[in-house]
Amino acid sequence: MDELLRVARLILDSNYMVVFTGAGMSADSGIPTFRGSNGLWNRYRPEDLATPEAFMSDPVKVWSWYLWRISKLSKVSPHKGYRVLKRWYEAGYLKKVITQNVDGLFRRVGIDDVIELHGYIERARCMRCGYRDIIYNLDRSSLPIICPRCYGLMRPDVVWFGEPLDRNVLDEAYRVAREADLMLVIGTSGVVYPAAYIPYIARDSGATVIEINPEDTPISDIADIRLRNGAEKSLVEIDRELKKILKGLER
Ligand code: OAD
């Protein structure tokens, strides 16, 4: 059977489909991934910009880099694949999204209760009192951003290298992964832990794993089906098959 048709059938037969994404999910919206030839970590050194030490030594530089990334984000929009996932979510086929991405594109397409393992780039967190707010509500006229409540230093509300993930967020992601009977793993290199455990947890709990990624990754070995196109094309094509099946059923 054609692989796209197989995936569409698996979606229709599933009780708890979970989508797990990495930077490749947003590549078709024009947001660069981290690794690979055009990746951010090819152009910038993570240790200069995405560690607690980098922030403490030069918070203005780190904030400037994050605000630059945020300004780029304001110029892109979620691609058609995001909209397919939104429809599956509304129709009840997609139960939960777990993402490593901080870009907020799932929020923008209208899927609100996403598990954001690595935080959310458009939000800041006070290092003194823990107050969190969307950066647009904060005074950005001079950097670094200062907490409106306690005047403490605010930082981007993302996970940096060398930092642990939020325990509650990670536990919720593991719980969801165990519950999944179908997991679509879209656009992740699968090399950053603990996030990369998620497809293995799903597989070990009995889920069928489908990988959507133009390239091989460590997760390819445990995937039941591997679709070697980009996220947008693959999701649009699966959606087309799904509709064909449903039309056939309705006749
Ligand atoms: P990576 O940049 O490591 O990997 C992106 C993956 O997307 C690769 O496997 C690509 O082959 C794939 N890809 C590229 N274009 C694609 C497309 N159009 N459709 C589908 N897939 C495509 O990004 P992540 O796996 O997300 O962490 O990286 C994991 C974490 O490392 C990130 O969350 C970030 C980073 O450092 C933190 O910021 C803590």
PDB file of C-alpha atoms and ligand atoms in Angstrom:
ATOM      1  CA  MET A   1       0.000   0.000   0.000  1.00  0.00           C
ATOM      2  CA  ASP A   2       1.138   3.543  -0.701  1.00  0.00           C
ATOM      3  CA  GLU A   3       2.850   4.981   2.386  1.00  0.00           C
ATOM      4  CA  LEU A   4       0.784   8.162   2.512  1.00  0.00           C
ATOM      5  CA  LEU A   5      -2.395   6.104   2.399  1.00  0.00           C
ATOM      6  CA  ARG A   6      -1.043   3.865   5.160  1.00  0.00           C
ATOM      7  CA  VAL A   7      -0.380   6.903   7.345  1.00  0.00           C
ATOM      8  CA  ALA A   8      -3.848   8.298   6.653  1.00  0.00           C
ATOM      9  CA  ARG A   9      -5.416   4.974   7.664  1.00  0.00           C
ATOM     10  CA  LEU A  10      -3.334   4.836  10.830  1.00  0.00           C
ATOM     11  CA  ILE A  11      -4.533   8.339  11.747  1.00  0.00           C
ATOM     12  CA  LEU A  12      -8.168   7.377  11.241  1.00  0.00           C
ATOM     13  CA  ASP A  13      -7.694   4.199  13.293  1.00  0.00           C
ATOM     14  CA  SER A  14      -5.804   5.887  16.129  1.00  0.00           C
ATOM     15  CA  ASN A  15      -7.253   6.766  19.511  1.00  0.00           C
ATOM     16  CA  TYR A  16      -4.484   9.022  20.746  1.00  0.00           C
ATOM     17  CA  MET A  17      -2.307  10.571  18.067  1.00  0.00           C
ATOM     18  CA  VAL A  18       0.537  12.774  19.277  1.00  0.00           C
ATOM     19  CA  VAL A  19       2.750  15.007  17.144  1.00  0.00           C
ATOM     20  CA  PHE A  20       6.332  15.621  18.282  1.00  0.00           C
ATOM     21  CA  THR A  21       8.195  18.352  16.424  1.00  0.00           C
ATOM     22  CA  GLY A  22      11.607  19.952  16.059  1.00  0.00           C
ATOM     23  CA  ALA A  23      12.951  22.882  14.082  1.00  0.00           C
ATOM     24  CA  GLY A  24      12.299  21.139  10.734  1.00  0.00           C
ATOM     25  CA  MET A  25       8.567  21.582  11.321  1.00  0.00           C
ATOM     26  CA  SER A  26       9.013  25.327  10.856  1.00  0.00           C
ATOM     27  CA  ALA A  27      11.622  25.183   8.085  1.00  0.00           C
ATOM     28  CA  ASP A  28       8.940  25.454   5.391  1.00  0.00           C
ATOM     29  CA  SER A  29       7.791  28.702   7.023  1.00  0.00           C
ATOM     30  CA  GLY A  30      11.275  30.096   6.462  1.00  0.00           C
ATOM     31  CA  ILE A  31      12.646  29.678   9.991  1.00  0.00           C
ATOM     32  CA  PRO A  32      16.171  28.256  10.004  1.00  0.00           C
ATOM     33  CA  THR A  33      16.853  24.988  11.820  1.00  0.00           C
ATOM     34  CA  PHE A  34      19.731  24.676  14.304  1.00  0.00           C
ATOM     35  CA  ARG A  35      21.931  22.055  12.679  1.00  0.00           C
ATOM     36  CA  GLY A  36      22.732  21.496   9.011  1.00  0.00           C
ATOM     37  CA  SER A  37      24.388  23.841   6.511  1.00  0.00           C
ATOM     38  CA  ASN A  38      21.953  26.744   6.966  1.00  0.00           C
ATOM     39  CA  GLY A  39      21.471  26.065  10.669  1.00  0.00           C
ATOM     40  CA  LEU A  40      21.709  28.758  13.344  1.00  0.00           C
ATOM     41  CA  TRP A  41      24.457  26.869  15.168  1.00  0.00           C
ATOM     42  CA  ASN A  42      26.511  26.999  12.001  1.00  0.00           C
ATOM     43  CA  ARG A  43      26.484  30.793  12.049  1.00  0.00           C
ATOM     44  CA  TYR A  44      26.453  31.510  15.797  1.00  0.00           C
ATOM     45  CA  ARG A  45      28.164  29.839  18.714  1.00  0.00           C
ATOM     46  CA  PRO A  46      25.585  28.569  21.196  1.00  0.00           C
ATOM     47  CA  GLU A  47      27.999  29.115  24.069  1.00  0.00           C
ATOM     48  CA  ASP A  48      28.079  32.875  23.239  1.00  0.00           C
ATOM     49  CA  LEU A  49      24.307  33.303  23.070  1.00  0.00           C
ATOM     50  CA  ALA A  50      22.342  30.423  24.521  1.00  0.00           C
ATOM     51  CA  THR A  51      23.826  29.609  27.904  1.00  0.00           C
ATOM     52  CA  PRO A  52      23.221  31.115  31.369  1.00  0.00           C
ATOM     53  CA  GLU A  53      26.911  32.114  31.460  1.00  0.00           C
ATOM     54  CA  ALA A  54      26.614  34.023  28.168  1.00  0.00           C
ATOM     55  CA  PHE A  55      23.576  35.874  29.490  1.00  0.00           C
ATOM     56  CA  MET A  56      25.190  36.815  32.784  1.00  0.00           C
ATOM     57  CA  SER A  57      28.329  38.060  31.065  1.00  0.00           C
ATOM     58  CA  ASP A  58      26.503  40.119  28.426  1.00  0.00           C
ATOM     59  CA  PRO A  59      22.711  40.299  28.854  1.00  0.00           C
ATOM     60  CA  VAL A  60      22.382  43.120  26.307  1.00  0.00           C
ATOM     61  CA  LYS A  61      24.048  41.065  23.593  1.00  0.00           C
ATOM     62  CA  VAL A  62      21.934  37.994  24.341  1.00  0.00           C
ATOM     63  CA  TRP A  63      18.701  40.028  24.472  1.00  0.00           C
ATOM     64  CA  SER A  64      19.600  41.751  21.192  1.00  0.00           C
ATOM     65  CA  TRP A  65      20.071  38.376  19.514  1.00  0.00           C
ATOM     66  CA  TYR A  66      16.750  37.075  20.839  1.00  0.00           C
ATOM     67  CA  LEU A  67      14.905  40.240  19.831  1.00  0.00           C
ATOM     68  CA  TRP A  68      16.427  39.906  16.357  1.00  0.00           C
ATOM     69  CA  ARG A  69      15.116  36.325  16.144  1.00  0.00           C
ATOM     70  CA  ILE A  70      11.722  37.489  17.407  1.00  0.00           C
ATOM     71  CA  SER A  71      11.592  40.247  14.778  1.00  0.00           C
ATOM     72  CA  LYS A  72      12.271  37.627  12.072  1.00  0.00           C
ATOM     73  CA  LEU A  73       9.444  35.525  13.450  1.00  0.00           C
ATOM     74  CA  SER A  74       6.984  38.366  13.106  1.00  0.00           C
ATOM     75  CA  LYS A  75       7.559  38.248   9.339  1.00  0.00           C
ATOM     76  CA  VAL A  76       6.676  34.567   8.850  1.00  0.00           C
ATOM     77  CA  SER A  77       3.481  32.624   9.234  1.00  0.00           C
ATOM     78  CA  PRO A  78       2.577  28.995   9.903  1.00  0.00           C
ATOM     79  CA  HIS A  79       2.673  26.997   6.651  1.00  0.00           C
ATOM     80  CA  LYS A  80      -0.081  24.760   5.277  1.00  0.00           C
ATOM     81  CA  GLY A  81       1.179  21.769   7.257  1.00  0.00           C
ATOM     82  CA  TYR A  82       0.448  23.669  10.477  1.00  0.00           C
ATOM     83  CA  ARG A  83      -3.055  24.334   9.240  1.00  0.00           C
ATOM     84  CA  VAL A  84      -3.533  20.629   8.472  1.00  0.00           C
ATOM     85  CA  LEU A  85      -2.546  19.807  12.061  1.00  0.00           C
ATOM     86  CA  LYS A  86      -4.947  22.435  13.339  1.00  0.00           C
ATOM     87  CA  ARG A  87      -7.807  20.801  11.397  1.00  0.00           C
ATOM     88  CA  TRP A  88      -6.870  17.336  12.680  1.00  0.00           C
ATOM     89  CA  TYR A  89      -6.776  18.789  16.184  1.00  0.00           C
ATOM     90  CA  GLU A  90     -10.212  20.344  15.841  1.00  0.00           C
ATOM     91  CA  ALA A  91     -11.598  17.166  14.281  1.00  0.00           C
ATOM     92  CA  GLY A  92     -10.279  15.153  17.235  1.00  0.00           C
ATOM     93  CA  TYR A  93      -7.713  13.058  15.357  1.00  0.00           C
ATOM     94  CA  LEU A  94      -4.755  14.907  16.874  1.00  0.00           C
ATOM     95  CA  LYS A  95      -4.829  14.797  20.667  1.00  0.00           C
ATOM     96  CA  LYS A  96      -1.625  16.542  21.688  1.00  0.00           C
ATOM     97  CA  VAL A  97       1.403  18.384  20.352  1.00  0.00           C
ATOM     98  CA  ILE A  98       4.823  18.232  22.007  1.00  0.00           C
ATOM     99  CA  THR A  99       7.382  20.600  20.521  1.00  0.00           C
ATOM    100  CA  GLN A 100      11.021  21.488  21.036  1.00  0.00           C
ATOM    101  CA  ASN A 101      10.417  24.707  19.117  1.00  0.00           C
ATOM    102  CA  VAL A 102      10.271  28.056  20.843  1.00  0.00           C
ATOM    103  CA  ASP A 103       8.779  29.874  17.835  1.00  0.00           C
ATOM    104  CA  GLY A 104       5.153  29.723  18.984  1.00  0.00           C
ATOM    105  CA  LEU A 105       3.827  28.797  15.520  1.00  0.00           C
ATOM    106  CA  PHE A 106       1.402  26.247  16.997  1.00  0.00           C
ATOM    107  CA  ARG A 107      -0.050  28.999  19.185  1.00  0.00           C
ATOM    108  CA  ARG A 108      -0.350  31.234  16.133  1.00  0.00           C
ATOM    109  CA  VAL A 109      -2.242  28.608  14.155  1.00  0.00           C
ATOM    110  CA  GLY A 110      -4.624  28.201  17.085  1.00  0.00           C
ATOM    111  CA  ILE A 111      -3.382  25.071  18.894  1.00  0.00           C
ATOM    112  CA  ASP A 112      -3.017  26.529  22.363  1.00  0.00           C
ATOM    113  CA  ASP A 113      -2.297  23.697  24.775  1.00  0.00           C
ATOM    114  CA  VAL A 114       1.052  22.714  23.238  1.00  0.00           C
ATOM    115  CA  ILE A 115       3.746  21.179  25.418  1.00  0.00           C
ATOM    116  CA  GLU A 116       6.696  23.496  24.781  1.00  0.00           C
ATOM    117  CA  LEU A 117       9.702  21.583  26.070  1.00  0.00           C
ATOM    118  CA  HIS A 118      12.234  24.342  25.436  1.00  0.00           C
ATOM    119  CA  GLY A 119      10.078  27.341  26.313  1.00  0.00           C
ATOM    120  CA  TYR A 120       8.631  30.173  24.256  1.00  0.00           C
ATOM    121  CA  ILE A 121      10.791  32.852  22.681  1.00  0.00           C
ATOM    122  CA  GLU A 122       8.227  35.663  22.870  1.00  0.00           C
ATOM    123  CA  ARG A 123       8.027  35.398  26.657  1.00  0.00           C
ATOM    124  CA  ALA A 124      10.445  36.705  29.299  1.00  0.00           C
ATOM    125  CA  ARG A 125      10.976  35.483  32.850  1.00  0.00           C
ATOM    126  CA  CYS A 126      12.266  37.421  35.837  1.00  0.00           C
ATOM    127  CA  MET A 127      15.385  35.827  37.292  1.00  0.00           C
ATOM    128  CA  ARG A 128      14.587  37.355  40.692  1.00  0.00           C
ATOM    129  CA  CYS A 129      10.869  36.827  41.323  1.00  0.00           C
ATOM    130  CA  GLY A 130       9.905  34.418  38.530  1.00  0.00           C
ATOM    131  CA  TYR A 131       7.338  36.776  36.950  1.00  0.00           C
ATOM    132  CA  ARG A 132       6.630  35.833  33.343  1.00  0.00           C
ATOM    133  CA  ASP A 133       5.187  38.002  30.607  1.00  0.00           C
ATOM    134  CA  ILE A 134       5.005  38.279  26.845  1.00  0.00           C
ATOM    135  CA  ILE A 135       7.812  40.575  25.707  1.00  0.00           C
ATOM    136  CA  TYR A 136       5.385  42.916  23.907  1.00  0.00           C
ATOM    137  CA  ASN A 137       3.939  43.854  27.313  1.00  0.00           C
ATOM    138  CA  LEU A 138       7.373  44.786  28.634  1.00  0.00           C
ATOM    139  CA  ASP A 139       9.496  47.885  28.248  1.00  0.00           C
ATOM    140  CA  ARG A 140      12.098  47.039  25.584  1.00  0.00           C
ATOM    141  CA  SER A 141      13.272  50.619  25.005  1.00  0.00           C
ATOM    142  CA  SER A 142      16.514  49.898  26.835  1.00  0.00           C
ATOM    143  CA  LEU A 143      18.081  46.506  27.286  1.00  0.00           C
ATOM    144  CA  PRO A 144      18.276  44.288  29.245  1.00  0.00           C
ATOM    145  CA  ILE A 145      14.575  43.998  30.046  1.00  0.00           C
ATOM    146  CA  ILE A 146      13.813  44.717  33.705  1.00  0.00           C
ATOM    147  CA  CYS A 147      10.975  43.132  35.684  1.00  0.00           C
ATOM    148  CA  PRO A 148       8.030  45.533  36.116  1.00  0.00           C
ATOM    149  CA  ARG A 149       7.256  43.917  39.491  1.00  0.00           C
ATOM    150  CA  CYS A 150      10.588  43.678  41.324  1.00  0.00           C
ATOM    151  CA  TYR A 151      13.099  45.406  38.982  1.00  0.00           C
ATOM    152  CA  GLY A 152      15.029  42.128  38.660  1.00  0.00           C
ATOM    153  CA  LEU A 153      16.767  41.099  35.456  1.00  0.00           C
ATOM    154  CA  MET A 154      14.469  39.387  32.966  1.00  0.00           C
ATOM    155  CA  ARG A 155      15.716  36.693  30.593  1.00  0.00           C
ATOM    156  CA  PRO A 156      14.190  34.964  27.557  1.00  0.00           C
ATOM    157  CA  ASP A 157      11.872  32.208  28.827  1.00  0.00           C
ATOM    158  CA  VAL A 158      13.649  29.456  26.921  1.00  0.00           C
ATOM    159  CA  VAL A 159      15.842  26.541  27.936  1.00  0.00           C
ATOM    160  CA  TRP A 160      19.522  27.150  27.338  1.00  0.00           C
ATOM    161  CA  PHE A 161      22.377  24.718  26.929  1.00  0.00           C
ATOM    162  CA  GLY A 162      23.370  23.234  30.238  1.00  0.00           C
ATOM    163  CA  GLU A 163      19.983  23.939  31.837  1.00  0.00           C
ATOM    164  CA  PRO A 164      17.443  21.352  32.917  1.00  0.00           C
ATOM    165  CA  LEU A 165      13.988  21.321  31.364  1.00  0.00           C
ATOM    166  CA  ASP A 166      11.035  22.310  33.541  1.00  0.00           C
ATOM    167  CA  ARG A 167      10.247  19.098  35.463  1.00  0.00           C
ATOM    168  CA  ASN A 168       6.454  19.476  35.209  1.00  0.00           C
ATOM    169  CA  VAL A 169       6.584  20.135  31.469  1.00  0.00           C
ATOM    170  CA  LEU A 170       8.858  17.139  30.893  1.00  0.00           C
ATOM    171  CA  ASP A 171       6.709  14.836  33.045  1.00  0.00           C
ATOM    172  CA  GLU A 172       3.608  15.876  31.125  1.00  0.00           C
ATOM    173  CA  ALA A 173       5.412  15.190  27.817  1.00  0.00           C
ATOM    174  CA  TYR A 174       6.462  11.720  28.996  1.00  0.00           C
ATOM    175  CA  ARG A 175       2.921  10.979  30.165  1.00  0.00           C
ATOM    176  CA  VAL A 176       1.497  12.005  26.798  1.00  0.00           C
ATOM    177  CA  ALA A 177       4.149   9.947  24.968  1.00  0.00           C
ATOM    178  CA  ARG A 178       3.172   6.865  26.996  1.00  0.00           C
ATOM    179  CA  GLU A 179      -0.475   7.410  26.159  1.00  0.00           C
ATOM    180  CA  ALA A 180       0.109   7.749  22.399  1.00  0.00           C
ATOM    181  CA  ASP A 181      -0.896   4.930  20.094  1.00  0.00           C
ATOM    182  CA  LEU A 182       0.388   6.886  17.087  1.00  0.00           C
ATOM    183  CA  MET A 183       3.222   9.410  17.066  1.00  0.00           C
ATOM    184  CA  LEU A 184       4.243  11.618  14.149  1.00  0.00           C
ATOM    185  CA  VAL A 185       7.821  12.766  14.650  1.00  0.00           C
ATOM    186  CA  ILE A 186       8.319  15.788  12.428  1.00  0.00           C
ATOM    187  CA  GLY A 187      11.552  17.641  11.662  1.00  0.00           C
ATOM    188  CA  THR A 188      13.841  16.813  14.533  1.00  0.00           C
ATOM    189  CA  SER A 189      17.434  15.624  14.419  1.00  0.00           C
ATOM    190  CA  GLY A 190      16.714  13.573  17.540  1.00  0.00           C
ATOM    191  CA  VAL A 191      20.051  14.309  19.121  1.00  0.00           C
ATOM    192  CA  VAL A 192      19.088  16.687  21.935  1.00  0.00           C
ATOM    193  CA  TYR A 193      18.115  14.966  25.169  1.00  0.00           C
ATOM    194  CA  PRO A 194      15.931  14.566  27.155  1.00  0.00           C
ATOM    195  CA  ALA A 195      13.499  15.634  24.385  1.00  0.00           C
ATOM    196  CA  ALA A 196      14.845  12.921  22.087  1.00  0.00           C
ATOM    197  CA  TYR A 197      13.617  10.215  24.495  1.00  0.00           C
ATOM    198  CA  ILE A 198      10.026  10.998  23.567  1.00  0.00           C
ATOM    199  CA  PRO A 199       9.674   8.863  20.399  1.00  0.00           C
ATOM    200  CA  TYR A 200      11.360   5.944  22.216  1.00  0.00           C
ATOM    201  CA  ILE A 201       8.938   6.225  25.130  1.00  0.00           C
ATOM    202  CA  ALA A 202       6.008   6.199  22.702  1.00  0.00           C
ATOM    203  CA  ARG A 203       7.419   3.212  20.806  1.00  0.00           C
ATOM    204  CA  ASP A 204       8.092   1.283  24.047  1.00  0.00           C
ATOM    205  CA  SER A 205       4.502   1.943  25.122  1.00  0.00           C
ATOM    206  CA  GLY A 206       3.220   0.373  21.922  1.00  0.00           C
ATOM    207  CA  ALA A 207       2.747   3.383  19.646  1.00  0.00           C
ATOM    208  CA  THR A 208       3.306   3.267  15.909  1.00  0.00           C
ATOM    209  CA  VAL A 209       5.998   5.839  15.064  1.00  0.00           C
ATOM    210  CA  ILE A 210       6.033   7.775  11.802  1.00  0.00           C
ATOM    211  CA  GLU A 211       8.946  10.003  10.934  1.00  0.00           C
ATOM    212  CA  ILE A 212       8.597  12.979   8.596  1.00  0.00           C
ATOM    213  CA  ASN A 213      12.051  14.283   7.746  1.00  0.00           C
ATOM    214  CA  PRO A 214      13.959  14.644   4.464  1.00  0.00           C
ATOM    215  CA  GLU A 215      16.975  13.066   6.182  1.00  0.00           C
ATOM    216  CA  ASP A 216      17.816  10.022   8.257  1.00  0.00           C
ATOM    217  CA  THR A 217      18.059  10.530  12.007  1.00  0.00           C
ATOM    218  CA  PRO A 218      18.648   8.209  14.963  1.00  0.00           C
ATOM    219  CA  ILE A 219      14.835   8.009  15.260  1.00  0.00           C
ATOM    220  CA  SER A 220      14.581   6.538  11.749  1.00  0.00           C
ATOM    221  CA  ASP A 221      15.668   3.181  13.203  1.00  0.00           C
ATOM    222  CA  ILE A 222      12.549   2.873  15.354  1.00  0.00           C
ATOM    223  CA  ALA A 223      10.099   4.457  12.883  1.00  0.00           C
ATOM    224  CA  ASP A 224       7.506   2.129  11.362  1.00  0.00           C
ATOM    225  CA  ILE A 225       7.102   4.467   8.388  1.00  0.00           C
ATOM    226  CA  ARG A 226       9.552   7.103   7.142  1.00  0.00           C
ATOM    227  CA  LEU A 227       8.363   9.896   4.860  1.00  0.00           C
ATOM    228  CA  ARG A 228      11.345  11.572   3.238  1.00  0.00           C
ATOM    229  CA  ASN A 229       9.734  14.877   2.227  1.00  0.00           C
ATOM    230  CA  GLY A 230       9.439  18.149   4.085  1.00  0.00           C
ATOM    231  CA  ALA A 231       6.795  18.754   6.746  1.00  0.00           C
ATOM    232  CA  GLU A 232       4.457  20.934   4.698  1.00  0.00           C
ATOM    233  CA  LYS A 233       4.351  18.682   1.629  1.00  0.00           C
ATOM    234  CA  SER A 234       4.007  15.496   3.689  1.00  0.00           C
ATOM    235  CA  LEU A 235       1.196  16.781   5.890  1.00  0.00           C
ATOM    236  CA  VAL A 236      -0.752  18.228   2.963  1.00  0.00           C
ATOM    237  CA  GLU A 237      -0.423  14.931   1.095  1.00  0.00           C
ATOM    238  CA  ILE A 238      -1.481  12.819   4.073  1.00  0.00           C
ATOM    239  CA  ASP A 239      -4.460  15.132   4.549  1.00  0.00           C
ATOM    240  CA  ARG A 240      -5.443  14.604   0.917  1.00  0.00           C
ATOM    241  CA  GLU A 241      -5.383  10.810   1.398  1.00  0.00           C
ATOM    242  CA  LEU A 242      -7.348  11.120   4.596  1.00  0.00           C
ATOM    243  CA  LYS A 243     -10.083  13.088   2.866  1.00  0.00           C
ATOM    244  CA  LYS A 244     -10.181  10.561   0.030  1.00  0.00           C
ATOM    245  CA  ILE A 245     -10.735   7.724   2.498  1.00  0.00           C
ATOM    246  CA  LEU A 246     -13.450   9.636   4.316  1.00  0.00           C
ATOM    247  CA  LYS A 247     -15.236  10.515   1.073  1.00  0.00           C
ATOM    248  CA  GLY A 248     -15.163   6.841   0.122  1.00  0.00           C
ATOM    249  CA  LEU A 249     -16.664   5.915   3.485  1.00  0.00           C
ATOM    250  CA  GLU A 250     -19.411   8.454   3.178  1.00  0.00           C
ATOM    251  CA  ARG A 251     -20.596   7.191  -0.195  1.00  0.00           C
TER     252      ARG A 251
HETATM  253  P1  OAD B   1      17.828  20.484  14.328  1.00  0.00           P
HETATM  254  O1  OAD B   1      18.273  21.698  13.601  1.00  0.00           O
HETATM  255  O2  OAD B   1      18.840  19.745  15.134  1.00  0.00           O
HETATM  256  O3  OAD B   1      17.218  19.440  13.284  1.00  0.00           O
HETATM  257  C1  OAD B   1      16.271  19.827  12.333  1.00  0.00           C
HETATM  258  C2  OAD B   1      15.781  18.590  11.626  1.00  0.00           C
HETATM  259  O4  OAD B   1      14.774  18.992  10.697  1.00  0.00           O
HETATM  260  C3  OAD B   1      16.844  17.826  10.820  1.00  0.00           C
HETATM  261  O5  OAD B   1      16.747  16.451  11.098  1.00  0.00           O
HETATM  262  C4  OAD B   1      16.460  18.127   9.366  1.00  0.00           C
HETATM  263  O6  OAD B   1      16.769  17.029   8.494  1.00  0.00           O
HETATM  264  C5  OAD B   1      14.973  18.318   9.472  1.00  0.00           C
HETATM  265  N1  OAD B   1      14.373  19.154   8.424  1.00  0.00           N
HETATM  266  C6  OAD B   1      14.948  20.130   7.678  1.00  0.00           C
HETATM  267  N2  OAD B   1      14.059  20.670   6.844  1.00  0.00           N
HETATM  268  C7  OAD B   1      12.878  20.045   7.049  1.00  0.00           C
HETATM  269  C8  OAD B   1      11.565  20.170   6.500  1.00  0.00           C
HETATM  270  N3  OAD B   1      11.291  21.070   5.561  1.00  0.00           N
HETATM  271  N4  OAD B   1      10.601  19.334   6.964  1.00  0.00           N
HETATM  272  C9  OAD B   1      10.874  18.423   7.926  1.00  0.00           C
HETATM  273  N5  OAD B   1      12.086  18.270   8.488  1.00  0.00           N
HETATM  274  C10 OAD B   1      13.076  19.068   8.065  1.00  0.00           C
HETATM  275  O7  OAD B   1      16.565  20.904  15.208  1.00  0.00           O
HETATM  276  P2  OAD B   1      15.916  20.180  16.474  1.00  0.00           P
HETATM  277  O8  OAD B   1      15.926  18.710  16.324  1.00  0.00           O
HETATM  278  O9  OAD B   1      14.632  20.851  16.734  1.00  0.00           O
HETATM  279  O10 OAD B   1      17.341  23.398  21.678  1.00  0.00           O
HETATM  280  O11 OAD B   1      16.952  20.590  17.595  1.00  0.00           O
HETATM  281  C11 OAD B   1      16.690  20.233  18.903  1.00  0.00           C
HETATM  282  C12 OAD B   1      17.091  21.322  19.841  1.00  0.00           C
HETATM  283  O12 OAD B   1      18.457  21.689  19.607  1.00  0.00           O
HETATM  284  C13 OAD B   1      16.347  22.622  19.674  1.00  0.00           C
HETATM  285  O13 OAD B   1      15.115  22.660  20.343  1.00  0.00           O
HETATM  286  C14 OAD B   1      17.287  23.599  20.257  1.00  0.00           C
HETATM  287  C15 OAD B   1      18.545  23.139  19.598  1.00  0.00           C
HETATM  288  O14 OAD B   1      19.727  23.522  20.179  1.00  0.00           O
HETATM  289  C16 OAD B   1      17.312  24.417  22.517  1.00  0.00           C
HETATM  290  O15 OAD B   1      17.245  25.564  22.136  1.00  0.00           O
HETATM  291  C17 OAD B   1      17.372  24.010  23.958  1.00  0.00           C
END
